[in-house]
Amino acid sequence: MRRQKIEDRSKKIRGGWFSTLLVLVLLLSFGTMPVSAQSIGDVQMDEANLYAMTKQMGQFIRRFNYEEDQFGNKINPKDPAYRNKQKRQQSMSILFDQETYGNQPDLQQYFIEDVTANDSTYMTFLGGRWYSEVSATFKYNGKEVNLIMILGVEKEGLGSKWVLNNIYFSEFNKLFPTGDLTEKEKHFLHPMSHELDFMNIYKIFKEPEVAEYYASRSFEPNYLTLFFYEIKKGHLVFQHVDSVKFHVFQIKDWYFEVSWFNRNSSNAGWLISNLIYIPEKDKKDLLKFYEP
Amino acid sequence: MKKILAMLAIVLFVGNVMAQEEEISFERKQAIDSLALEKVRDLSKYIKIVGSKETAWSEANRVIDRAEELFMSNAEIGVSSVASNNIKYYKVRPYLEHLMRLNYDRVEIEWYNIEYVSDLQRQPDGTYVGVITIFQTFRGYDKEGNLAYKDTTKKDITVYVKRKETQIGGRMIGFWDVLLGDMRVKETANK
């Protein structure tokens, strides 16, 4: 019932008193933070903003779970304040980009209510189903191109590491377009081809752009293999990272994106830039991109 | 006082040496955080000395030597600005030498009173890795005393924490060794 309500309400999002209240809460929360007296005039204001900034993705996780106080001090798991439901509810709005979610307070509020309910969910580093999207510039056959790398945390040995899960590169996608079904059905090797020593196999190679139509129904192009191939051949050459963001599917029935907001404001750093209610059963298909 | 605290933290770890600890207690993590912070504070202090126009060339070089000792040998410093995401990579010594040679008549380097210490995560070989975030404001003044350049940078410094052991008086003593690794220097939108 509550889930239905969230689904319904998340569809009709309204601005209003909640955003005003939120700004007030933020001002009250951070107005009381300690600032050290320094000689440079504007440093004190900056310092309050830097305290408020979600400085690391790890801090995002700790704030999300309420495992640290508003000053960034880690809370002992034995302390009643650790993961305190009420404090978690009160503080979680600082993790939203208020330029987006200040105008969508309902969705933000229902998310907070849902994740802090009695069957509350927490985000953990090794909990899986959260990915990093690294947008980078490469040179492809001498020309600058943008490419997206999807990385995930994988347990190995005594710890863990970030590994490449998938690639999005428009040039690769162009090679494997979603073809027209009737066109696809025209391309096959008839079932008695073997008796003719596959004399008709040349058809596969006559039209390279549709060569994959001759593959098994289960065939899925592996873009990561293509990526490594092009790197090894020297056709793709890394230039630099342009931006990083995170996609989190770990929280039950929710997906959110966390992006870096570099601005002189108390609402800065790693913040939720996109939030969608997605029932668990619907996540399976989406996850195929992040973890093929 | 801070040095004494750091030493105390080391002493607290003296005890039975375990090959690999499964889980570090909250209290021990806090002690390790203090050790790591001590190294980062040393680095902050060295950057300030190296950057100052009042520091003699020979003294600056001596301090750069000390700063290099804080880092792992292959550590790199990646620098970007608000104008460009393109990261410029430096080794520790060239980075500090660059700071030493900046063409300003006077330089002010201020550190914000914010040190954010991440949780420690283990990498596959068992070494713990963390990141400490600090903020610095840099101001460069010309001959007339006018502010010629100002930036505020966020410095994310990798910290490697490894349990090691040494023999003292025939007894095996365990301790936590902390070394700094790659440092990401990113300009913040502070205008």
XYZ file of C-alpha atoms in Angstrom:
483
model
C 0.000 0.000 0.000
C 2.763 2.400 1.001
C 4.683 1.477 -2.160
C 1.640 2.219 -4.295
C 1.349 5.563 -2.601
C 4.997 6.323 -3.314
C 4.552 5.354 -6.957
C 1.474 7.526 -7.297
C 2.911 10.485 -5.487
C 6.292 10.277 -7.211
C 4.454 10.843 -10.492
C 2.918 14.119 -9.422
C 5.570 16.265 -7.937
C 4.842 19.710 -6.673
C 6.919 22.594 -5.344
C 5.826 24.673 -2.365
C 6.239 25.047 1.343
C 8.506 22.039 1.665
C 11.320 23.583 -0.366
C 11.142 26.728 1.773
C 11.252 24.612 4.926
C 14.158 22.635 3.554
C 16.229 25.739 2.866
C 15.525 26.894 6.424
C 16.564 23.519 7.851
C 19.757 23.588 5.788
C 20.573 27.092 6.938
C 19.934 26.151 10.559
C 21.976 22.956 10.293
C 25.025 24.553 8.770
C 24.758 27.943 10.399
C 25.790 26.296 13.650
C 28.837 24.510 12.310
C 32.156 25.425 13.846
C 34.314 27.706 11.766
C 37.860 28.380 12.707
C 38.877 32.014 12.865
C 41.287 32.610 10.027
C 42.888 35.748 8.748
C 41.337 35.810 5.295
C 37.967 37.569 5.230
C 35.894 35.221 3.080
C 37.390 32.032 4.479
C 34.838 31.663 7.274
C 31.878 31.587 4.920
C 33.736 29.242 2.577
C 34.617 26.995 5.466
C 30.969 26.563 6.498
C 30.209 25.561 2.921
C 33.122 23.154 2.814
C 31.900 21.479 6.015
C 28.493 21.057 4.440
C 29.908 19.776 1.142
C 29.670 16.026 0.664
C 33.370 15.742 -0.008
C 33.771 12.083 -0.901
C 31.461 9.376 -2.197
C 32.339 7.559 1.028
C 30.988 10.535 2.938
C 27.816 10.330 0.864
C 27.422 6.715 2.030
C 28.140 7.594 5.644
C 25.711 10.529 5.579
C 23.125 8.391 3.814
C 23.347 5.805 6.609
C 23.874 8.406 9.346
C 27.208 6.927 10.369
C 28.792 10.325 10.947
C 27.552 13.485 12.592
C 27.114 16.821 10.828
C 30.745 17.736 11.564
C 32.057 14.657 9.773
C 32.967 12.773 12.952
C 32.552 9.028 12.602
C 29.978 7.616 15.033
C 30.904 4.505 16.978
C 28.562 1.648 15.915
C 27.916 1.077 19.641
C 26.641 4.660 20.024
C 22.804 5.028 19.919
C 23.295 7.893 17.469
C 24.749 5.454 14.903
C 22.237 5.029 12.071
C 19.696 6.846 14.241
C 16.409 6.845 12.341
C 15.240 10.309 13.355
C 18.595 11.978 12.713
C 18.871 10.125 9.427
C 15.472 11.416 8.362
C 16.367 14.965 9.352
C 19.731 15.051 7.641
C 19.190 13.102 4.436
C 17.914 16.049 2.401
C 21.444 17.505 2.365
C 22.329 14.683 -0.023
C 20.023 15.988 -2.748
C 20.907 18.559 -5.372
C 18.467 21.201 -4.176
C 18.516 22.995 -7.511
C 16.694 19.938 -8.858
C 14.967 18.458 -5.827
C 14.141 21.749 -4.117
C 11.459 21.893 -6.802
C 10.485 18.247 -6.337
C 10.147 18.003 -2.562
C 7.538 15.247 -2.651
C 9.736 12.712 -4.393
C 12.615 13.565 -2.066
C 10.367 13.283 0.975
C 8.907 9.919 -0.056
C 12.348 8.555 -0.752
C 13.533 9.618 2.703
C 10.422 8.195 4.364
C 10.816 4.929 2.507
C 14.504 4.316 3.137
C 14.237 5.267 6.795
C 11.132 3.207 7.505
C 11.329 0.244 9.823
C 12.550 -2.002 7.017
C 15.157 0.652 6.298
C 17.933 0.066 3.847
C 21.510 1.192 4.103
C 24.145 1.645 1.470
C 27.399 -0.258 1.843
C 30.639 -0.067 -0.112
C 30.790 -3.810 -0.713
C 27.032 -4.252 -1.051
C 27.144 -4.408 -4.871
C 24.742 -2.870 -7.388
C 26.406 0.548 -7.430
C 28.539 1.616 -10.340
C 30.768 4.404 -11.440
C 30.289 6.054 -14.810
C 33.551 7.542 -16.029
C 33.146 9.777 -19.038
C 36.479 10.131 -20.823
C 38.047 11.509 -23.970
C 39.946 9.120 -26.223
C 41.476 9.478 -29.655
C 39.843 7.033 -32.064
C 41.830 6.702 -35.261
C 43.326 10.103 -34.498
C 40.032 11.882 -33.820
C 38.873 12.974 -30.315
C 35.814 11.027 -29.136
C 33.863 10.660 -25.917
C 33.484 7.231 -24.370
C 31.795 6.051 -21.195
C 33.300 3.391 -18.982
C 31.164 1.597 -16.400
C 33.067 0.305 -13.389
C 31.948 -1.794 -10.454
C 33.487 -2.886 -7.162
C 34.578 -6.522 -7.199
C 35.767 -8.504 -4.205
C 39.147 -10.097 -4.698
C 41.770 -11.639 -2.465
C 41.750 -9.944 0.903
C 39.848 -6.913 -0.313
C 38.237 -5.397 -3.362
C 38.968 -3.381 -6.474
C 37.197 -1.363 -9.165
C 36.821 -3.278 -12.415
C 35.603 -2.367 -15.902
C 32.120 -3.787 -16.471
C 30.979 -2.212 -19.717
C 31.601 0.456 -22.322
C 29.313 2.854 -24.104
C 30.847 4.145 -27.305
C 28.582 5.376 -30.091
C 30.942 4.027 -32.773
C 30.544 0.516 -31.358
C 26.777 0.875 -31.131
C 26.628 1.946 -34.764
C 28.242 -1.369 -35.674
C 25.400 -3.291 -34.076
C 22.200 -1.346 -34.725
C 18.873 -2.742 -33.577
C 17.890 -4.103 -36.973
C 14.468 -4.442 -38.498
C 13.006 -7.881 -37.710
C 11.764 -8.547 -41.247
C 15.185 -7.646 -42.608
C 16.826 -9.935 -40.030
C 14.581 -12.823 -41.068
C 15.911 -12.645 -44.610
C 19.422 -13.517 -43.487
C 20.106 -17.117 -42.569
C 21.908 -20.247 -43.747
C 19.311 -22.864 -44.544
C 19.373 -26.052 -42.444
C 20.835 -28.266 -45.174
C 23.817 -26.012 -45.837
C 26.116 -28.595 -44.301
C 25.401 -31.045 -47.122
C 26.776 -28.494 -49.580
C 29.993 -27.969 -47.664
C 28.586 -24.575 -46.612
C 29.112 -23.266 -50.108
C 26.638 -20.475 -49.229
C 28.592 -19.244 -46.238
C 30.010 -16.387 -48.315
C 26.644 -14.629 -47.745
C 27.658 -13.807 -44.172
C 30.620 -11.824 -45.424
C 29.029 -10.260 -48.461
C 27.250 -7.662 -46.311
C 29.504 -7.071 -43.289
C 27.106 -4.519 -41.805
C 24.580 -7.299 -41.109
C 27.015 -10.150 -40.471
C 25.714 -10.567 -36.903
C 22.271 -11.559 -38.238
C 23.830 -14.930 -38.947
C 24.754 -15.418 -35.299
C 22.739 -17.320 -32.697
C 19.632 -15.692 -31.246
C 21.467 -15.442 -27.940
C 24.288 -13.373 -29.429
C 24.944 -10.078 -27.668
C 27.845 -7.900 -28.769
C 30.435 -7.566 -26.013
C 31.500 -3.937 -26.110
C 34.177 -4.438 -23.510
C 35.941 -6.977 -25.744
C 35.687 -4.551 -28.666
C 37.108 -1.821 -26.446
C 40.116 -3.909 -25.403
C 40.645 -4.951 -29.008
C 40.728 -1.356 -30.211
C 43.040 -0.375 -27.338
C 45.424 -3.234 -28.111
C 45.411 -2.402 -31.801
C 46.293 1.204 -30.944
C 43.142 2.593 -32.573
C 41.770 3.930 -29.276
C 44.147 6.038 -27.195
C 43.158 7.397 -23.759
C 43.359 11.182 -23.323
C 41.679 12.223 -20.086
C 38.748 11.765 -17.720
C 36.013 14.369 -18.192
C 33.600 13.532 -15.395
C 32.602 10.873 -12.909
C 29.195 9.984 -11.542
C 27.669 7.049 -9.691
C 24.594 4.936 -10.341
C 23.110 3.303 -7.264
C 20.670 0.403 -7.561
C 21.512 -1.008 -4.141
C 18.569 0.550 -2.300
C 15.387 -1.506 -2.463
C 12.943 -0.196 -5.070
C 14.993 2.904 -5.851
C 17.611 4.018 -8.309
C 19.594 7.196 -7.902
C 22.443 8.919 -9.620
C 25.097 10.802 -7.656
C 26.997 13.613 -9.394
C 29.667 16.093 -8.363
C 28.456 19.679 -7.880
C 31.353 22.084 -7.765
C 29.777 25.290 -6.455
C 30.232 27.721 -3.612
C 27.133 26.721 -1.700
C 26.192 24.663 1.319
C 24.600 22.241 -1.154
C 27.694 21.020 -3.010
C 29.887 17.992 -3.602
C 28.489 14.492 -4.258
C 24.704 14.855 -4.403
C 21.719 12.959 -5.755
C 21.117 14.347 -9.247
C 18.488 11.878 -10.377
C 16.071 9.744 -8.381
C 13.645 7.185 -9.781
C 11.317 4.743 -8.079
C 11.995 1.352 -9.691
C 10.541 -1.834 -8.198
C 13.170 -4.540 -7.777
C 11.709 -6.736 -10.508
C 12.179 -3.947 -13.056
C 15.825 -3.398 -12.205
C 16.988 -6.644 -13.821
C 16.955 -5.327 -17.392
C 18.579 -2.020 -16.444
C 21.363 -3.815 -14.621
C 22.330 -5.657 -17.808
C 24.014 -2.477 -18.986
C 25.931 -1.952 -15.738
C 26.854 -5.586 -15.211
C 26.419 -7.462 -18.519
C 51.728 17.327 21.236
C 50.378 15.859 17.998
C 53.629 13.974 17.489
C 53.307 12.534 20.995
C 49.744 11.445 20.259
C 50.884 9.780 17.055
C 53.632 7.952 18.907
C 51.127 6.889 21.546
C 48.926 5.508 18.810
C 51.822 3.400 17.563
C 52.564 2.179 21.054
C 48.921 1.200 21.519
C 49.268 -1.181 18.606
C 52.174 -3.013 20.128
C 51.117 -6.491 20.967
C 50.730 -9.856 19.413
C 51.415 -9.691 15.724
C 48.658 -11.247 13.691
C 49.281 -12.255 10.092
C 46.117 -10.595 8.823
C 43.457 -8.919 10.869
C 39.952 -9.592 9.688
C 38.290 -6.520 11.142
C 39.756 -3.415 12.721
C 37.843 -2.134 15.718
C 36.313 1.358 15.689
C 38.785 2.577 18.298
C 41.762 1.238 16.379
C 40.471 2.777 13.167
C 40.361 6.117 14.936
C 43.957 5.693 16.041
C 44.983 4.827 12.471
C 43.073 7.892 11.215
C 45.148 10.009 13.628
C 48.362 8.530 12.271
C 47.295 9.219 8.696
C 46.181 12.741 9.566
C 49.556 13.409 11.136
C 51.248 12.634 7.804
C 48.806 14.856 5.923
C 49.359 17.713 8.381
C 53.107 17.321 7.883
C 52.535 17.577 4.138
C 50.400 20.715 4.583
C 53.145 22.257 6.684
C 55.797 21.396 4.081
C 53.710 22.844 1.226
C 53.388 26.090 3.149
C 57.142 26.287 3.780
C 58.059 25.401 0.181
C 55.534 27.891 -1.226
C 56.669 30.767 0.980
C 58.921 33.325 -0.726
C 60.703 33.816 2.597
C 62.045 30.267 2.596
C 65.654 29.983 1.459
C 66.271 27.791 -1.587
C 68.406 25.280 0.362
C 65.823 25.056 3.151
C 63.007 24.539 0.625
C 64.955 21.687 -0.959
C 65.513 20.084 2.424
C 61.758 20.305 3.125
C 60.969 18.797 -0.293
C 63.165 15.834 0.691
C 61.107 15.424 3.880
C 57.857 15.714 1.908
C 58.992 13.058 -0.568
C 59.585 10.670 2.334
C 55.885 10.877 3.239
C 54.898 9.375 -0.115
C 55.229 6.019 -1.773
C 57.896 6.113 -4.465
C 55.489 5.922 -7.414
C 52.952 8.452 -6.099
C 51.580 10.983 -8.560
C 49.807 14.287 -8.158
C 46.950 15.002 -10.574
C 46.013 18.669 -10.903
C 42.998 20.216 -12.647
C 41.285 23.606 -12.607
C 37.711 24.830 -12.857
C 38.462 25.923 -16.440
C 39.726 22.527 -17.520
C 39.057 18.993 -16.336
C 42.223 17.868 -18.033
C 44.426 16.431 -15.303
C 48.117 17.320 -15.322
C 50.240 14.658 -13.664
C 53.315 15.424 -11.561
C 55.670 13.398 -9.403
C 55.978 14.718 -5.842
C 59.297 16.563 -6.249
C 58.471 18.329 -9.551
C 55.097 19.361 -8.073
C 56.730 20.971 -5.058
C 59.544 22.471 -7.135
C 56.895 24.020 -9.380
C 55.283 25.542 -6.285
C 58.675 26.857 -5.165
C 59.295 28.587 -8.520
C 55.932 30.321 -8.896
C 56.443 33.828 -10.157
C 54.778 35.872 -7.418
C 56.330 38.438 -5.164
C 54.443 37.155 -2.144
C 52.413 34.017 -1.574
C 49.802 33.152 1.064
C 48.848 29.545 1.620
C 46.035 28.937 4.099
C 44.676 25.566 5.120
C 41.035 25.249 6.060
C 40.333 23.607 9.357
C 38.654 20.688 7.597
C 40.139 17.239 7.320
C 37.824 14.549 6.091
C 39.004 10.981 6.544
C 37.318 8.211 4.568
C 36.669 4.703 5.805
C 39.519 2.324 5.141
C 38.940 -0.282 2.457
C 41.177 -3.239 1.805
C 42.700 -3.781 -1.600
C 43.249 -7.354 -2.879
C 46.695 -7.726 -1.223
C 45.228 -6.821 2.171
C 46.666 -3.297 2.404
C 44.149 -0.783 3.704
C 43.475 2.242 1.506
C 41.794 5.465 2.525
C 41.472 9.011 1.262
C 41.910 12.183 3.301
C 40.385 15.375 1.920
C 41.787 18.774 2.826
C 41.257 22.271 1.423
C 43.783 24.992 0.712
C 43.529 28.595 -0.404
C 46.423 29.978 -2.411
C 46.988 33.690 -3.047
C 49.773 35.116 -5.151
C 50.585 38.856 -5.004
C 52.532 40.960 -7.520
C 55.287 43.516 -6.765
C 52.714 46.241 -6.073
C 51.047 43.998 -3.499
C 47.979 43.390 -5.651
C 46.307 40.015 -5.614
C 47.348 38.441 -8.939
C 45.940 34.956 -8.471
C 43.731 33.101 -6.031
C 42.360 29.609 -5.931
C 40.883 27.199 -3.424
C 41.756 23.594 -4.045
C 40.401 20.349 -2.701
C 43.185 17.878 -2.136
C 42.215 14.205 -1.960
C 45.197 12.269 -0.693
C 45.433 8.484 -0.849
C 46.609 6.882 2.365
C 48.001 3.350 2.475
C 47.941 1.631 5.837
C 49.799 -1.607 6.287
C 50.422 -3.705 9.335
C 54.115 -4.385 9.701
C 56.321 -5.954 12.312
C 59.750 -5.340 13.640
C 61.987 -7.038 16.172
C 62.872 -5.023 19.244
C 64.879 -6.690 21.993
C 64.100 -10.146 20.606
C 60.392 -9.470 20.667
C 58.205 -9.087 17.574
C 56.373 -5.797 17.697
C 53.484 -5.005 15.361
C 52.774 -1.498 14.152
C 50.740 0.301 11.503
C 52.769 1.889 8.758
C 51.159 4.818 6.946
C 52.332 6.145 3.584
C 50.767 8.687 1.275
C 49.938 7.751 -2.293
C 48.424 9.596 -5.267
C 47.017 13.035 -4.587
C 44.209 14.611 -6.629
C 44.213 18.406 -6.591
C 40.967 19.898 -7.850
C 40.077 23.575 -7.928
C 36.783 24.361 -6.226
C 34.289 26.933 -7.492
C 35.012 29.449 -4.776
C 34.061 32.701 -6.437
